Amino acid sequence: MKNHFFLSFLFLAITSISVAQENLIINVYNRESQSLNGHWKYIVDPYENGYYNYRLEPFDKQENPDKAAFFMNSKLDNNYELLEYNFDKSDSISVPGDWNTQKENLFYYEGTVWYKKSFDYQIRKKSNRVFVYFEASNYQTEVYFNGKKLGMHVGGFTPFNFEITSFIKEKENFLVVKVDNKRKKEGVPTLNTDWWNYGGLTRDVKLIETSENFIEDYFIQLDPKNNKSIKGNIVLNGKNITGKKVEIKIPELGINKTYTSDDGGMVSFEIPSNKITYWSVENPFLYKVSISSDEDVIEDQIGFRSIKTENSNILLNGKKVYLKGISIHEESPIRGGRGHSKEDAKQLLEWAKELGCNYVRLAHYPHNEHMLRLADKMGMLVWEENPVYWTISWENEETFLNAKNQLTEVINRDKNRASVIIWSMANETPVSDARNSFLTRLANLTRQLDPTRLISAALEQSNYQNNPNIRTIDDPFAEVVDVLSFNQYIGWYDGLVDKCSNISWKITQNKPVLISEFGAGAKQGLHGDKEARWTEEYQENLYVETLKMVDKIEQIQGFSPWVLVDFRSPRRILPEIQDGFNRKGLISEDGKKKKAFFVLQDYYKKKTSASK
Ligand code: GCB
């Protein structure tokens, strides 16, 4: 069992597919693909008229589905026929993109929208296989191709794919997708959040063409126990995958090794190397890694680094690192609405860089893959989070399986990204036995899936022995995490700013401490007294006083204030101030920096010079 950890990743990944259907194909940006982005026809269907008949029986359960089923993309055969929908005459919408910010009448819409795309396809080689890949679709998605149901997916922020080899034709294929973003109590996230529930095909959609037997997945990282060894595994997909030669090459390390796949089409390896240039913030070095089998070849750019904790320190490649961070929501700084493009990622991460950050917390759900790819290139450390937020249905096993599945999918997608150092299980969840057990099961799963990274969660702080001036972390889940992290809003929800100077901290766990959130709302351009709520001066003063308070926490190893940019939230309705936006951004939604931005920038500059 020498590759126990890496093997168990694959085993768990495969067993969790009962919810996610087909195995996820990773590294889709480096594969043969045809984009299905662009204009799609759409039908808004609040009563799910295209899904159920008038007895509320789903059409897709019928043996010979009715023409009224929207996934049939039916056309009239003659003028006497009755058909009450027509995709071709319906309006178009852009994919990727949320529907809320594209169509005025869908701004507040929560429900079902049907998407349809017609296309021709020329397969490159007869024996090849074709998959349809969705980078994300919020929230529940049913996928139909040429009138057949492929499957469904639950969760708004992780990728999934279906094979369409046996259905695809040269001409007139049609892909119909039902996307339903209704919030649900037992969902992940649940009914209540503090962000906009953007619906639709929010990220790229593409066709991926592979050879008959192809390289589906691989996990290649530095061995967490030995920084002179590259450890991993490779998984083939196909009918003929046993006893196959699989080659891995890392030319810059002079590595060129050949292995033979086992009965499950899997290869596990450990390759010693004593000349690895470690990926770091200062030198985010990515190696070209090429994997090939007799039929397939795939390349990736992978950084090798170690991340560990030792008492209250976080060690990157064995050296102490202080996390100068900021929290980020996935909103487009360019168009508004849900972010999805390389350009969106570039603007957000460049702002973080300008602020002096070496670390970003991607809240509160997995962001698009461009963010992680770019963070890898820029040397930005990343906290990734599962959307287990606030009051999840802890007792519901379906809810747990859903959370587990979403977590598995993001780990699967991003396990080769050096930038990702922390998996966050949850945000601000209320302590109870059921919640503790839910989160502990997720943490155990994560440790099995990925032993190369740290585990955390954004917890909450409380009074120490009923003394409101002394704060502590009194949460049983603190025992489970590697990095102790909490949100606190002293000076905003918890008193006024002057309270910060009265607070002291008694943190008893011998672990690194992060503050995953602090902040205050400010309307960009509103000036006044530093005691007056919503002024830039109030927010500026809160940052000044909080930073002094933070410095007094003995084990503090960094923080990620809330938040880089103002973001849309239906909870934030105050006219002339919020107007539908959470105003805790250091930058307004139209890109203007507030005064607090410069306070934090200055603090990070000083931290950086002090560490030199
Ligand atoms: C929090 C949440 C975050 C909210 C923020 C706020 O604690 O984690 O999602 O947006 O507070 O602004 O209230």
Coordinates of C-alpha atoms in Angstrom, one line a residue, residues 38-292:
G38 CA -22.1 31.7 -27.7
H39 CA -25.8 32.2 -28.4
W40 CA -28.2 29.6 -27.1
K41 CA -32.0 29.7 -27.5
Y42 CA -33.8 29.7 -24.2
I43 CA -37.3 29.3 -22.7
V44 CA -38.2 30.6 -19.2
D45 CA -40.4 27.9 -17.6
P46 CA -41.5 28.8 -14.1
Y47 CA -44.2 26.1 -14.0
E48 CA -41.8 23.5 -15.5
N49 CA -44.3 23.0 -18.2
G50 CA -41.7 21.5 -20.5
Y51 CA -40.7 19.0 -17.8
Y52 CA -44.0 17.7 -16.4
N53 CA -47.3 16.8 -18.0
Y54 CA -50.5 18.2 -16.5
R55 CA -50.5 15.3 -14.0
L56 CA -47.1 16.4 -12.8
E57 CA -45.4 13.3 -14.3
P58 CA -42.0 14.0 -15.7
F59 CA -41.8 13.6 -19.5
D60 CA -38.3 12.2 -19.2
K61 CA -39.7 9.1 -17.4
Q62 CA -42.0 8.2 -20.3
E63 CA -40.9 5.4 -22.6
N64 CA -41.9 7.4 -25.7
P65 CA -41.7 11.0 -24.6
D66 CA -44.4 13.4 -25.6
K67 CA -43.6 16.0 -28.2
A68 CA -44.6 18.5 -25.5
A69 CA -41.4 17.7 -23.6
F70 CA -39.0 20.5 -24.2
F71 CA -35.9 18.3 -24.4
M72 CA -37.4 16.8 -27.6
N73 CA -36.9 20.1 -29.3
S74 CA -40.0 19.2 -31.3
K75 CA -41.0 20.8 -34.6
L76 CA -44.4 20.9 -36.2
D77 CA -45.0 18.2 -38.8
N78 CA -48.0 19.9 -40.2
N79 CA -50.3 22.8 -39.5
Y80 CA -52.9 20.7 -37.7
E81 CA -50.6 19.7 -34.9
L82 CA -50.6 21.5 -31.6
L83 CA -47.3 22.4 -30.1
E84 CA -46.9 25.2 -27.6
Y85 CA -43.2 25.9 -27.7
N86 CA -40.6 26.6 -30.3
F87 CA -36.9 26.9 -29.4
D88 CA -35.9 28.3 -32.8
K89 CA -38.3 31.2 -32.5
S90 CA -37.4 31.9 -28.9
D91 CA -34.9 34.6 -27.7
S92 CA -31.2 34.0 -27.4
I93 CA -28.9 34.3 -24.4
S94 CA -25.1 34.2 -24.1
V95 CA -23.3 31.2 -22.6
P96 CA -21.3 31.4 -20.4
G97 CA -23.2 33.9 -18.4
D98 CA -25.9 34.2 -15.7
W99 CA -29.4 35.0 -16.9
N100 CA -30.0 37.6 -14.2
T101 CA -27.6 40.3 -15.6
Q102 CA -28.3 39.5 -19.2
K103 CA -32.1 39.8 -19.2
E104 CA -33.8 42.5 -17.3
N105 CA -36.9 40.4 -16.7
L106 CA -34.8 37.6 -15.2
F107 CA -33.0 39.8 -12.7
Y108 CA -34.8 38.3 -9.7
Y109 CA -35.9 35.1 -11.3
E110 CA -35.4 31.8 -9.5
G111 CA -36.6 28.8 -11.3
T112 CA -36.2 26.8 -14.5
V113 CA -34.8 28.0 -17.7
W114 CA -34.3 25.7 -20.7
Y115 CA -31.3 26.2 -23.0
K116 CA -30.9 24.8 -26.5
K117 CA -27.9 24.7 -28.8
S118 CA -27.9 23.1 -32.2
F119 CA -24.6 22.1 -33.9
D120 CA -22.9 20.0 -36.5
Y121 CA -19.9 18.0 -35.6
Q122 CA -17.1 16.4 -37.5
I123 CA -15.4 13.7 -35.5
R124 CA -11.6 13.7 -36.1
K125 CA -11.2 9.9 -36.0
K126 CA -13.9 7.2 -36.2
S127 CA -12.9 5.4 -33.0
N128 CA -12.7 8.6 -31.0
R129 CA -15.1 9.5 -28.2
V130 CA -16.9 12.7 -27.5
F131 CA -18.0 14.3 -24.2
V132 CA -20.0 17.3 -23.3
Y133 CA -18.4 19.3 -20.5
F134 CA -20.0 22.0 -18.3
E135 CA -17.7 24.0 -16.2
A136 CA -20.6 25.0 -14.0
S137 CA -24.3 25.5 -14.1
N138 CA -26.3 26.8 -11.2
Y139 CA -28.0 24.9 -9.5
Q140 CA -29.7 21.7 -10.6
T141 CA -29.1 20.7 -14.2
E142 CA -30.8 18.1 -16.4
V143 CA -28.9 17.4 -19.7
Y144 CA -30.5 16.0 -22.8
F145 CA -28.8 15.3 -26.1
N146 CA -30.6 14.6 -29.4
G147 CA -33.8 13.8 -27.4
K148 CA -32.1 11.5 -24.8
K149 CA -31.5 12.2 -21.2
L150 CA -27.7 12.1 -20.4
G151 CA -28.1 12.7 -16.7
M152 CA -28.3 15.4 -14.1
H153 CA -26.0 17.4 -11.8
V154 CA -26.5 19.2 -8.5
G155 CA -24.4 22.1 -7.3
G156 CA -23.7 25.4 -8.9
F157 CA -19.9 25.8 -9.0
T158 CA -18.2 22.6 -10.0
P159 CA -17.7 20.9 -13.4
F160 CA -19.3 17.7 -14.8
N161 CA -19.4 15.9 -18.1
F162 CA -21.3 13.3 -20.0
E163 CA -20.3 11.0 -22.9
I164 CA -22.2 11.5 -26.1
T165 CA -20.2 9.3 -28.5
S166 CA -23.1 7.0 -29.4
F167 CA -25.5 9.8 -30.0
I168 CA -23.5 12.4 -31.9
K169 CA -24.1 12.9 -35.6
E170 CA -22.5 15.0 -38.3
K171 CA -25.5 17.2 -38.7
E172 CA -28.2 18.8 -36.6
N173 CA -27.3 17.7 -33.1
F174 CA -29.2 19.5 -30.3
L175 CA -28.3 19.8 -26.7
V176 CA -31.1 20.8 -24.4
V177 CA -30.3 21.8 -20.8
K178 CA -32.8 22.5 -18.0
V179 CA -31.2 24.7 -15.4
D180 CA -33.1 25.3 -12.2
N181 CA -31.7 27.8 -9.6
K182 CA -34.5 27.5 -7.0
R183 CA -33.0 27.7 -3.6
K184 CA -33.8 24.8 -1.3
K185 CA -33.6 24.4 2.4
E186 CA -31.8 21.0 2.1
G187 CA -29.5 22.4 -0.7
V188 CA -25.8 23.3 -0.5
P189 CA -25.8 26.2 -0.1
T190 CA -29.2 26.4 1.6
L191 CA -32.0 29.0 1.4
N192 CA -30.1 31.8 3.0
T193 CA -26.8 33.3 1.8
D194 CA -25.4 36.8 1.4
W195 CA -24.7 36.6 -2.4
W196 CA -26.8 36.7 -5.5
N197 CA -28.2 33.4 -6.7
Y198 CA -27.1 33.9 -10.3
G199 CA -28.8 31.2 -12.5
G200 CA -27.9 29.5 -15.7
L201 CA -25.0 28.1 -17.7
T202 CA -22.6 30.4 -15.9
R203 CA -19.3 29.0 -17.2
D204 CA -17.9 27.5 -20.4
V205 CA -19.6 24.6 -22.2
K206 CA -17.5 22.5 -24.6
L207 CA -17.2 19.2 -26.4
I208 CA -14.1 17.2 -25.7
E209 CA -12.9 14.7 -28.1
T210 CA -10.7 11.9 -26.8
S211 CA -9.1 8.7 -28.2
E212 CA -10.9 5.5 -27.5
N213 CA -8.8 4.9 -24.4
F214 CA -7.6 8.1 -22.9
I215 CA -5.9 9.8 -20.0
E216 CA -8.8 10.9 -17.9
D217 CA -7.2 12.0 -14.6
Y218 CA -3.9 12.3 -12.8
F219 CA -2.7 13.6 -9.5
I220 CA 0.9 14.8 -9.5
Q221 CA 2.4 16.6 -6.6
L222 CA 5.4 16.7 -4.3
D223 CA 5.2 13.9 -1.8
P224 CA 4.1 15.6 1.4
K225 CA 6.5 13.4 3.3
N226 CA 9.5 13.8 1.1
N227 CA 10.3 17.0 -0.8
K228 CA 12.7 15.2 -3.1
S229 CA 10.1 13.0 -4.6
I230 CA 7.3 13.6 -7.0
K231 CA 4.4 11.3 -6.3
G232 CA 1.2 10.6 -8.1
N233 CA -1.0 8.5 -10.2
I234 CA -2.6 8.5 -13.6
V235 CA -6.0 7.0 -14.6
L236 CA -7.0 5.8 -18.0
N237 CA -10.5 5.6 -19.3
G238 CA -11.7 3.1 -21.9
K239 CA -12.3 -0.6 -22.5
N240 CA -8.7 -1.5 -23.2
I241 CA -6.7 0.1 -20.4
T242 CA -5.0 -2.8 -18.6
G243 CA -1.3 -3.4 -19.1
K244 CA -0.8 -0.2 -21.1
K245 CA 2.4 1.7 -21.3
V246 CA 2.1 5.1 -19.7
E247 CA 4.9 7.6 -20.0
I248 CA 5.5 10.7 -17.8
K249 CA 7.9 13.3 -18.9
I250 CA 9.2 16.4 -17.1
P251 CA 11.9 17.6 -19.4
E252 CA 13.3 20.3 -17.2
L253 CA 13.9 17.8 -14.5
G254 CA 15.3 15.2 -16.9
I255 CA 12.4 12.9 -16.0
N256 CA 11.2 10.4 -18.6
K257 CA 9.6 7.3 -17.0
T258 CA 7.4 4.5 -18.4
Y259 CA 5.0 2.5 -16.3
T260 CA 2.4 -0.2 -17.0
S261 CA -1.2 0.3 -16.0
D262 CA -2.8 -2.1 -13.6
D263 CA -6.2 -3.9 -13.9
G264 CA -8.1 -0.7 -13.2
G265 CA -6.2 1.3 -15.8
M266 CA -4.2 3.0 -13.2
V267 CA -0.5 3.8 -12.7
S268 CA 1.0 4.9 -9.4
F269 CA 4.5 6.3 -9.1
E270 CA 7.1 8.0 -7.0
I271 CA 10.0 9.7 -8.9
P272 CA 13.0 10.9 -6.9
S273 CA 14.5 14.2 -7.9
N274 CA 16.9 16.4 -6.0
K275 CA 16.9 19.3 -8.3
I276 CA 13.3 20.5 -8.1
T277 CA 12.8 24.3 -8.2
Y278 CA 10.0 24.7 -5.7
W279 CA 7.0 26.8 -6.6
S280 CA 6.7 29.8 -4.4
V281 CA 5.2 33.3 -4.1
E282 CA 8.4 34.9 -5.3
N283 CA 9.1 32.3 -8.0
P284 CA 6.0 30.6 -9.1
F285 CA 7.8 28.1 -11.3
L286 CA 5.6 25.7 -13.2
Y287 CA 7.1 22.6 -14.9
K288 CA 5.8 21.3 -18.2
V289 CA 4.5 17.9 -17.5
S290 CA 3.6 15.6 -20.3
I291 CA 1.7 12.3 -19.9
S292 CA 1.2 9.9 -22.7

